[in-house]
């Protein structure tokens, strides 16, 4: 049983100009000395006309009401300079359908708000104008894994990679080992259905590659992996329609598989740790700034050589968390914290067993990191753990997914955690989403 704090989330579309994308804590809107303020709206953050830079027309206050932001002068029209901005241009209004809005009152892109309907039952309209279960977990909350069984889905596989693309509102899955494929395949999950994509260009078939969403540059990045036991250090990006291989100047991480990547919003950089190839295990740590790779020099306390570890950014604590992995001779059960400048080994009061081939992802329902599955020497695991910045707590799940390792897991629509596939004596092609509800 775990606790939760109220937070509001916004899609990348709403934050595209702010350098913070994906599901994140919605920051207070800066006020340039005016008298308008940002109010506490309880379920979300109320906004003001000045706070969002609206010069005219009608906007949503973010708390269920609308605000009138004035009119334009000197033959200018509202929307002529952009949404709720005065200008002489021509503004074409948007629609709920084009915005993907299921509920609420988003801006029409000009001078007014749209009426996109209301949610039903126990659902509530979130900051992305989508209906979701109204969750109040301030005291006690119970977790469950919800199974999805769409007719079309990727084949059973393991050692694949999967990451959420908040700009396009889909989870992207690439390649892996299904025991049969001879060509690479790219799939996307929209929260309900899987669909296979046919990009004009693609990385080759591979396993144990690393993928991450680069929020600063709004691209999915893929690094390394192996095929037939031969590792590579290829570096690719996905723009929503096709793959493009990157060839950065200077040094790059060496060929490897089993590495992990995360995006650090405090520096707007991608971080890569560890991996292995041909009997060599790595403890090197790299950053990518959109132009070049830089190896971060070892200093002070440092994690061991690792591959098949779990690593994710903890949005609540503002730090990167690394757990477990295989060091070339044994599975590890240590928790490491990167605060942007140094590593620290945490000493939690409780912890998952030492393991490898598990996964970590951040869940906004609980505002904590989620760890699921892997293998710990006694066999495949199906346990779910939450990290609160200090210790690990095992979440009691009545009917968890079957034990597995080498599955893929990422954040998904509404910030929930989703898993696909893995190995469990056979190759799996099931999809589960972690849900929390009050007791």
mmCIF file of C-alpha atoms in Angstrom, residues 34-345:
data_model
loop_
_atom_site.group_PDB
_atom_site.id
_atom_site.type_symbol
_atom_site.label_atom_id
_atom_site.label_comp_id
_atom_site.label_asym_id
_atom_site.label_seq_id
_atom_site.Cartn_x
_atom_site.Cartn_y
_atom_site.Cartn_z
ATOM 1 C CA UNK A 34 2.089 41.903 -12.906
ATOM 2 C CA UNK A 35 -0.731 41.666 -10.427
ATOM 3 C CA UNK A 36 -2.183 38.397 -11.741
ATOM 4 C CA UNK A 37 -1.169 35.286 -9.828
ATOM 5 C CA UNK A 38 -1.333 31.562 -10.265
ATOM 6 C CA UNK A 39 -3.895 30.142 -7.860
ATOM 7 C CA UNK A 40 -4.132 26.734 -6.264
ATOM 8 C CA UNK A 41 -6.999 24.975 -7.964
ATOM 9 C CA UNK A 42 -6.981 21.799 -5.899
ATOM 10 C CA UNK A 43 -7.187 19.204 -8.668
ATOM 11 C CA UNK A 44 -4.878 21.265 -10.885
ATOM 12 C CA UNK A 45 -3.189 24.646 -11.132
ATOM 13 C CA UNK A 46 -5.398 27.593 -12.051
ATOM 14 C CA UNK A 47 -3.880 30.108 -14.442
ATOM 15 C CA UNK A 48 -4.337 33.783 -15.247
ATOM 16 C CA UNK A 49 -4.434 35.655 -18.562
ATOM 17 C CA UNK A 50 -1.129 37.374 -17.832
ATOM 18 C CA UNK A 51 0.377 34.173 -16.515
ATOM 19 C CA UNK A 52 -0.051 32.388 -19.853
ATOM 20 C CA UNK A 53 0.539 35.504 -21.961
ATOM 21 C CA UNK A 54 -3.030 35.751 -23.309
ATOM 22 C CA UNK A 55 -3.817 39.253 -24.612
ATOM 23 C CA UNK A 56 -7.418 38.707 -25.704
ATOM 24 C CA UNK A 57 -10.304 36.281 -26.076
ATOM 25 C CA UNK A 58 -11.305 33.429 -23.797
ATOM 26 C CA UNK A 59 -9.064 30.837 -22.160
ATOM 27 C CA UNK A 60 -9.574 27.972 -19.741
ATOM 28 C CA UNK A 61 -8.364 28.743 -16.225
ATOM 29 C CA UNK A 62 -7.258 25.142 -15.797
ATOM 30 C CA UNK A 63 -9.698 24.592 -12.962
ATOM 31 C CA UNK A 64 -13.004 24.166 -14.750
ATOM 32 C CA UNK A 65 -13.855 27.796 -15.530
ATOM 33 C CA UNK A 66 -12.989 30.293 -18.279
ATOM 34 C CA UNK A 67 -11.346 33.710 -18.232
ATOM 35 C CA UNK A 68 -12.011 36.712 -20.485
ATOM 36 C CA UNK A 69 -8.683 38.262 -21.443
ATOM 37 C CA UNK A 70 -9.849 41.431 -23.193
ATOM 38 C CA UNK A 71 -10.176 42.673 -26.757
ATOM 39 C CA UNK A 72 -7.770 43.920 -29.430
ATOM 40 C CA UNK A 73 -7.362 47.510 -30.600
ATOM 41 C CA UNK A 74 -6.333 49.320 -33.815
ATOM 42 C CA UNK A 75 -8.078 46.935 -36.239
ATOM 43 C CA UNK A 76 -6.149 43.949 -34.893
ATOM 44 C CA UNK A 77 -8.040 40.717 -34.338
ATOM 45 C CA UNK A 78 -7.729 38.175 -31.574
ATOM 46 C CA UNK A 79 -5.746 35.208 -32.847
ATOM 47 C CA UNK A 80 -4.083 37.263 -35.558
ATOM 48 C CA UNK A 81 -0.768 37.023 -33.704
ATOM 49 C CA UNK A 82 -1.243 33.475 -32.435
ATOM 50 C CA UNK A 83 -3.534 31.829 -29.916
ATOM 51 C CA UNK A 84 -5.125 34.610 -27.799
ATOM 52 C CA UNK A 85 -2.672 37.167 -29.183
ATOM 53 C CA UNK A 86 -3.575 40.324 -31.064
ATOM 54 C CA UNK A 87 -2.366 40.750 -34.625
ATOM 55 C CA UNK A 88 -3.336 41.340 -38.227
ATOM 56 C CA UNK A 89 -2.915 37.768 -39.447
ATOM 57 C CA UNK A 90 -5.626 35.255 -40.276
ATOM 58 C CA UNK A 91 -6.227 32.569 -37.660
ATOM 59 C CA UNK A 92 -7.819 29.202 -38.503
ATOM 60 C CA UNK A 93 -9.569 27.614 -35.558
ATOM 61 C CA UNK A 94 -8.738 24.075 -34.478
ATOM 62 C CA UNK A 95 -11.116 21.285 -33.438
ATOM 63 C CA UNK A 96 -11.396 18.788 -30.602
ATOM 64 C CA UNK A 97 -10.760 15.974 -33.087
ATOM 65 C CA UNK A 98 -7.584 17.531 -34.478
ATOM 66 C CA UNK A 99 -6.283 18.197 -30.963
ATOM 67 C CA UNK A 100 -7.144 14.691 -29.803
ATOM 68 C CA UNK A 101 -9.146 16.238 -26.952
ATOM 69 C CA UNK A 102 -11.730 13.933 -25.385
ATOM 70 C CA UNK A 103 -13.033 16.371 -22.789
ATOM 71 C CA UNK A 104 -12.666 19.838 -21.287
ATOM 72 C CA UNK A 105 -12.166 23.220 -22.897
ATOM 73 C CA UNK A 106 -8.840 23.510 -24.768
ATOM 74 C CA UNK A 107 -7.989 26.601 -26.769
ATOM 75 C CA UNK A 108 -9.255 26.689 -30.345
ATOM 76 C CA UNK A 109 -5.905 28.173 -31.336
ATOM 77 C CA UNK A 110 -7.358 31.627 -31.975
ATOM 78 C CA UNK A 111 -9.560 33.537 -29.558
ATOM 79 C CA UNK A 112 -11.873 31.082 -27.836
ATOM 80 C CA UNK A 113 -12.084 27.692 -26.188
ATOM 81 C CA UNK A 114 -13.628 24.510 -27.525
ATOM 82 C CA UNK A 115 -16.227 22.410 -25.770
ATOM 83 C CA UNK A 116 -14.923 18.846 -26.043
ATOM 84 C CA UNK A 117 -17.386 17.140 -23.745
ATOM 85 C CA UNK A 118 -17.336 15.729 -20.235
ATOM 86 C CA UNK A 119 -16.094 12.496 -18.716
ATOM 87 C CA UNK A 120 -18.517 9.993 -17.273
ATOM 88 C CA UNK A 121 -18.683 7.962 -14.092
ATOM 89 C CA UNK A 122 -15.589 8.118 -11.875
ATOM 90 C CA UNK A 123 -13.430 9.520 -14.648
ATOM 91 C CA UNK A 124 -11.930 13.008 -14.661
ATOM 92 C CA UNK A 125 -10.564 15.230 -17.426
ATOM 93 C CA UNK A 126 -6.799 15.598 -17.071
ATOM 94 C CA UNK A 127 -4.456 18.343 -18.265
ATOM 95 C CA UNK A 128 -4.064 16.570 -21.624
ATOM 96 C CA UNK A 129 -7.875 16.790 -22.118
ATOM 97 C CA UNK A 130 -8.220 13.009 -21.821
ATOM 98 C CA UNK A 131 -10.556 11.092 -19.517
ATOM 99 C CA UNK A 132 -8.885 8.941 -16.892
ATOM 100 C CA UNK A 133 -9.844 7.273 -13.641
ATOM 101 C CA UNK A 134 -10.166 9.808 -10.844
ATOM 102 C CA UNK A 135 -7.578 8.537 -8.405
ATOM 103 C CA UNK A 136 -7.238 9.688 -4.802
ATOM 104 C CA UNK A 137 -4.432 7.781 -3.164
ATOM 105 C CA UNK A 138 -3.454 10.210 -0.436
ATOM 106 C CA UNK A 139 -4.005 7.521 2.214
ATOM 107 C CA UNK A 140 -4.071 3.958 0.901
ATOM 108 C CA UNK A 141 -3.956 2.784 -2.666
ATOM 109 C CA UNK A 142 -3.973 -0.638 -4.273
ATOM 110 C CA UNK A 143 -2.104 -1.515 -7.455
ATOM 111 C CA UNK A 144 -3.107 -3.934 -10.197
ATOM 112 C CA UNK A 145 -1.797 -4.848 -13.635
ATOM 113 C CA UNK A 146 -4.492 -4.430 -16.294
ATOM 114 C CA UNK A 147 -4.142 -6.869 -19.223
ATOM 115 C CA UNK A 148 -4.771 -5.752 -22.817
ATOM 116 C CA UNK A 149 -5.440 -8.349 -25.516
ATOM 117 C CA UNK A 150 -5.642 -6.553 -28.866
ATOM 118 C CA UNK A 151 -6.020 -8.786 -31.888
ATOM 119 C CA UNK A 152 -3.009 -7.232 -33.627
ATOM 120 C CA UNK A 153 0.207 -7.124 -31.599
ATOM 121 C CA UNK A 154 3.924 -7.820 -31.913
ATOM 122 C CA UNK A 155 5.086 -11.431 -31.851
ATOM 123 C CA UNK A 156 6.368 -12.889 -28.592
ATOM 124 C CA UNK A 157 9.876 -11.591 -27.946
ATOM 125 C CA UNK A 158 12.522 -10.652 -25.409
ATOM 126 C CA UNK A 159 15.513 -8.269 -25.279
ATOM 127 C CA UNK A 160 13.509 -5.632 -27.165
ATOM 128 C CA UNK A 161 13.292 -1.933 -26.237
ATOM 129 C CA UNK A 162 10.320 0.342 -25.724
ATOM 130 C CA UNK A 163 9.926 4.046 -24.884
ATOM 131 C CA UNK A 164 7.107 6.578 -24.625
ATOM 132 C CA UNK A 165 6.966 9.425 -27.165
ATOM 133 C CA UNK A 166 4.916 12.207 -25.486
ATOM 134 C CA UNK A 167 5.016 14.416 -28.578
ATOM 135 C CA UNK A 168 3.013 11.852 -30.536
ATOM 136 C CA UNK A 169 1.238 10.183 -27.627
ATOM 137 C CA UNK A 170 2.431 6.642 -28.408
ATOM 138 C CA UNK A 171 4.828 4.033 -27.036
ATOM 139 C CA UNK A 172 7.416 2.935 -29.614
ATOM 140 C CA UNK A 173 8.803 -0.624 -29.624
ATOM 141 C CA UNK A 174 11.754 -1.750 -31.728
ATOM 142 C CA UNK A 175 13.101 -5.199 -32.642
ATOM 143 C CA UNK A 176 14.142 -7.846 -30.082
ATOM 144 C CA UNK A 177 14.428 -11.612 -30.395
ATOM 145 C CA UNK A 178 11.270 -13.508 -31.361
ATOM 146 C CA UNK A 179 13.119 -16.592 -32.602
ATOM 147 C CA UNK A 180 11.950 -16.141 -36.163
ATOM 148 C CA UNK A 181 12.286 -12.588 -37.506
ATOM 149 C CA UNK A 182 14.913 -11.885 -40.115
ATOM 150 C CA UNK A 183 14.021 -8.218 -40.569
ATOM 151 C CA UNK A 184 13.685 -5.438 -37.984
ATOM 152 C CA UNK A 185 10.229 -4.238 -37.007
ATOM 153 C CA UNK A 186 8.913 -1.040 -35.436
ATOM 154 C CA UNK A 187 5.615 -1.012 -33.529
ATOM 155 C CA UNK A 188 3.614 1.608 -31.661
ATOM 156 C CA UNK A 189 1.100 1.340 -28.814
ATOM 157 C CA UNK A 190 -1.610 4.032 -28.570
ATOM 158 C CA UNK A 191 -2.932 2.948 -25.176
ATOM 159 C CA UNK A 192 -5.454 0.515 -26.680
ATOM 160 C CA UNK A 193 -4.013 -1.032 -29.847
ATOM 161 C CA UNK A 194 -0.692 -2.037 -31.381
ATOM 162 C CA UNK A 195 0.129 -1.154 -34.995
ATOM 163 C CA UNK A 196 3.189 -2.055 -37.034
ATOM 164 C CA UNK A 197 4.923 0.835 -38.795
ATOM 165 C CA UNK A 198 6.729 0.721 -42.135
ATOM 166 C CA UNK A 199 9.465 3.374 -41.990
ATOM 167 C CA UNK A 200 11.477 4.102 -45.106
ATOM 168 C CA UNK A 201 14.709 3.529 -43.199
ATOM 169 C CA UNK A 202 15.482 1.413 -40.146
ATOM 170 C CA UNK A 203 18.238 0.013 -37.932
ATOM 171 C CA UNK A 204 18.975 -3.642 -38.532
ATOM 172 C CA UNK A 205 17.447 -6.449 -36.492
ATOM 173 C CA UNK A 206 19.038 -6.477 -33.009
ATOM 174 C CA UNK A 207 18.630 -7.306 -29.337
ATOM 175 C CA UNK A 208 19.549 -5.692 -26.005
ATOM 176 C CA UNK A 209 19.755 -2.195 -27.468
ATOM 177 C CA UNK A 210 19.037 0.953 -25.439
ATOM 178 C CA UNK A 211 16.300 3.478 -26.248
ATOM 179 C CA UNK A 212 15.256 6.803 -24.705
ATOM 180 C CA UNK A 213 13.113 9.832 -25.542
ATOM 181 C CA UNK A 214 15.303 12.935 -25.896
ATOM 182 C CA UNK A 215 12.866 15.568 -24.647
ATOM 183 C CA UNK A 216 15.093 18.520 -25.492
ATOM 184 C CA UNK A 217 15.233 17.543 -29.160
ATOM 185 C CA UNK A 218 11.906 15.679 -29.377
ATOM 186 C CA UNK A 219 13.389 12.517 -30.844
ATOM 187 C CA UNK A 220 13.629 8.889 -29.751
ATOM 188 C CA UNK A 221 17.240 7.703 -29.654
ATOM 189 C CA UNK A 222 18.512 4.138 -30.067
ATOM 190 C CA UNK A 223 22.042 3.025 -29.231
ATOM 191 C CA UNK A 224 23.936 -0.208 -29.785
ATOM 192 C CA UNK A 225 22.618 -3.724 -29.369
ATOM 193 C CA UNK A 226 23.805 -6.956 -30.928
ATOM 194 C CA UNK A 227 22.958 -9.520 -33.575
ATOM 195 C CA UNK A 228 24.442 -12.985 -33.691
ATOM 196 C CA UNK A 229 26.600 -12.122 -30.682
ATOM 197 C CA UNK A 230 28.227 -9.174 -32.456
ATOM 198 C CA UNK A 231 27.648 -5.855 -30.682
ATOM 199 C CA UNK A 232 27.623 -2.460 -32.392
ATOM 200 C CA UNK A 233 27.641 1.207 -31.408
ATOM 201 C CA UNK A 234 25.243 2.468 -34.049
ATOM 202 C CA UNK A 235 23.281 5.547 -33.018
ATOM 203 C CA UNK A 236 19.835 6.180 -34.498
ATOM 204 C CA UNK A 237 16.992 8.640 -34.016
ATOM 205 C CA UNK A 238 13.253 8.311 -34.663
ATOM 206 C CA UNK A 239 11.315 11.435 -35.740
ATOM 207 C CA UNK A 240 7.841 9.918 -35.687
ATOM 208 C CA UNK A 241 7.931 8.576 -39.233
ATOM 209 C CA UNK A 242 11.362 7.114 -39.978
ATOM 210 C CA UNK A 243 14.753 6.197 -38.529
ATOM 211 C CA UNK A 244 17.925 8.162 -39.311
ATOM 212 C CA UNK A 245 21.417 7.013 -38.386
ATOM 213 C CA UNK A 246 23.500 9.657 -36.626
ATOM 214 C CA UNK A 247 27.252 10.043 -37.061
ATOM 215 C CA UNK A 248 28.428 12.365 -34.299
ATOM 216 C CA UNK A 249 31.987 13.699 -34.484
ATOM 217 C CA UNK A 250 34.490 12.804 -31.789
ATOM 218 C CA UNK A 251 34.381 9.978 -29.274
ATOM 219 C CA UNK A 252 31.389 7.683 -28.810
ATOM 220 C CA UNK A 253 30.641 4.769 -26.487
ATOM 221 C CA UNK A 254 32.207 1.567 -27.806
ATOM 222 C CA UNK A 255 30.091 -1.244 -29.314
ATOM 223 C CA UNK A 256 27.912 -2.880 -26.632
ATOM 224 C CA UNK A 257 24.592 -4.374 -25.704
ATOM 225 C CA UNK A 258 22.762 -4.363 -22.387
ATOM 226 C CA UNK A 259 23.402 -0.661 -21.713
ATOM 227 C CA UNK A 260 20.746 1.699 -20.344
ATOM 228 C CA UNK A 261 19.884 5.292 -21.293
ATOM 229 C CA UNK A 262 17.818 7.978 -19.542
ATOM 230 C CA UNK A 263 17.006 11.624 -20.246
ATOM 231 C CA UNK A 264 17.983 14.102 -17.509
ATOM 232 C CA UNK A 265 15.730 17.202 -17.772
ATOM 233 C CA UNK A 266 17.923 19.159 -15.352
ATOM 234 C CA UNK A 267 20.714 19.217 -17.944
ATOM 235 C CA UNK A 268 18.693 18.436 -21.111
ATOM 236 C CA UNK A 269 21.101 15.582 -21.785
ATOM 237 C CA UNK A 270 20.823 11.844 -22.381
ATOM 238 C CA UNK A 271 22.865 9.617 -20.065
ATOM 239 C CA UNK A 272 24.187 6.128 -20.930
ATOM 240 C CA UNK A 273 25.678 3.662 -18.436
ATOM 241 C CA UNK A 274 27.355 0.271 -18.784
ATOM 242 C CA UNK A 275 26.779 -2.635 -21.142
ATOM 243 C CA UNK A 276 28.928 -5.536 -22.340
ATOM 244 C CA UNK A 277 30.484 -7.124 -25.423
ATOM 245 C CA UNK A 278 32.500 -10.289 -26.034
ATOM 246 C CA UNK A 279 33.214 -10.931 -22.360
ATOM 247 C CA UNK A 280 33.992 -7.291 -21.538
ATOM 248 C CA UNK A 281 31.740 -5.472 -19.052
ATOM 249 C CA UNK A 282 31.612 -1.704 -18.825
ATOM 250 C CA UNK A 283 31.290 0.870 -16.077
ATOM 251 C CA UNK A 284 31.686 3.919 -18.298
ATOM 252 C CA UNK A 285 29.175 6.758 -18.152
ATOM 253 C CA UNK A 286 28.368 9.033 -21.099
ATOM 254 C CA UNK A 287 26.269 12.108 -21.806
ATOM 255 C CA UNK A 288 24.743 13.187 -25.136
ATOM 256 C CA UNK A 289 23.900 16.873 -25.674
ATOM 257 C CA UNK A 290 22.355 16.587 -29.135
ATOM 258 C CA UNK A 291 25.669 17.153 -30.898
ATOM 259 C CA UNK A 292 28.375 15.081 -29.263
ATOM 260 C CA UNK A 293 29.041 12.309 -26.746
ATOM 261 C CA UNK A 294 31.119 13.148 -23.665
ATOM 262 C CA UNK A 295 32.471 10.528 -21.287
ATOM 263 C CA UNK A 296 31.861 11.538 -17.673
ATOM 264 C CA UNK A 297 35.121 11.002 -15.749
ATOM 265 C CA UNK A 298 35.082 8.595 -12.813
ATOM 266 C CA UNK A 299 35.294 10.315 -9.449
ATOM 267 C CA UNK A 300 34.500 9.194 -5.916
ATOM 268 C CA UNK A 301 32.053 6.340 -5.366
ATOM 269 C CA UNK A 302 31.111 4.623 -8.622
ATOM 270 C CA UNK A 303 28.802 1.744 -9.664
ATOM 271 C CA UNK A 304 30.456 -1.493 -10.812
ATOM 272 C CA UNK A 305 30.650 -2.833 -14.341
ATOM 273 C CA UNK A 306 27.071 -3.667 -15.265
ATOM 274 C CA UNK A 307 24.771 -4.835 -18.028
ATOM 275 C CA UNK A 308 21.075 -5.749 -18.009
ATOM 276 C CA UNK A 309 20.549 -3.309 -15.135
ATOM 277 C CA UNK A 310 17.557 -1.027 -14.619
ATOM 278 C CA UNK A 311 17.928 2.750 -14.863
ATOM 279 C CA UNK A 312 15.342 5.540 -14.955
ATOM 280 C CA UNK A 313 14.949 9.210 -14.104
ATOM 281 C CA UNK A 314 13.005 9.903 -10.904
ATOM 282 C CA UNK A 315 10.956 13.014 -11.734
ATOM 283 C CA UNK A 316 9.887 13.497 -8.115
ATOM 284 C CA UNK A 317 13.394 13.405 -6.623
ATOM 285 C CA UNK A 318 15.125 14.987 -9.626
ATOM 286 C CA UNK A 319 17.774 12.265 -9.923
ATOM 287 C CA UNK A 320 18.682 9.153 -11.898
ATOM 288 C CA UNK A 321 18.261 5.787 -10.177
ATOM 289 C CA UNK A 322 20.140 2.614 -11.150
ATOM 290 C CA UNK A 323 19.323 -0.794 -9.686
ATOM 291 C CA UNK A 324 20.799 -4.270 -10.032
ATOM 292 C CA UNK A 325 22.279 -5.771 -13.169
ATOM 293 C CA UNK A 326 24.934 -8.369 -13.935
ATOM 294 C CA UNK A 327 28.600 -7.469 -13.401
ATOM 295 C CA UNK A 328 30.150 -10.361 -15.350
ATOM 296 C CA UNK A 329 30.209 -12.765 -12.421
ATOM 297 C CA UNK A 330 27.167 -12.111 -10.246
ATOM 298 C CA UNK A 331 23.800 -10.371 -10.135
ATOM 299 C CA UNK A 332 23.733 -7.161 -8.146
ATOM 300 C CA UNK A 333 21.117 -5.772 -5.768
ATOM 301 C CA UNK A 334 22.476 -2.290 -5.137
ATOM 302 C CA UNK A 335 20.648 1.009 -5.605
ATOM 303 C CA UNK A 336 22.700 3.887 -7.010
ATOM 304 C CA UNK A 337 21.732 7.563 -7.291
ATOM 305 C CA UNK A 338 23.165 10.061 -9.788
ATOM 306 C CA UNK A 339 22.407 13.634 -8.693
ATOM 307 C CA UNK A 340 23.827 15.318 -11.785
ATOM 308 C CA UNK A 341 27.409 15.469 -10.549
ATOM 309 C CA UNK A 342 28.193 12.335 -8.497
ATOM 310 C CA UNK A 343 27.082 8.789 -7.734
ATOM 311 C CA UNK A 344 25.938 7.709 -4.269
ATOM 312 C CA UNK A 345 25.092 4.179 -3.195
#
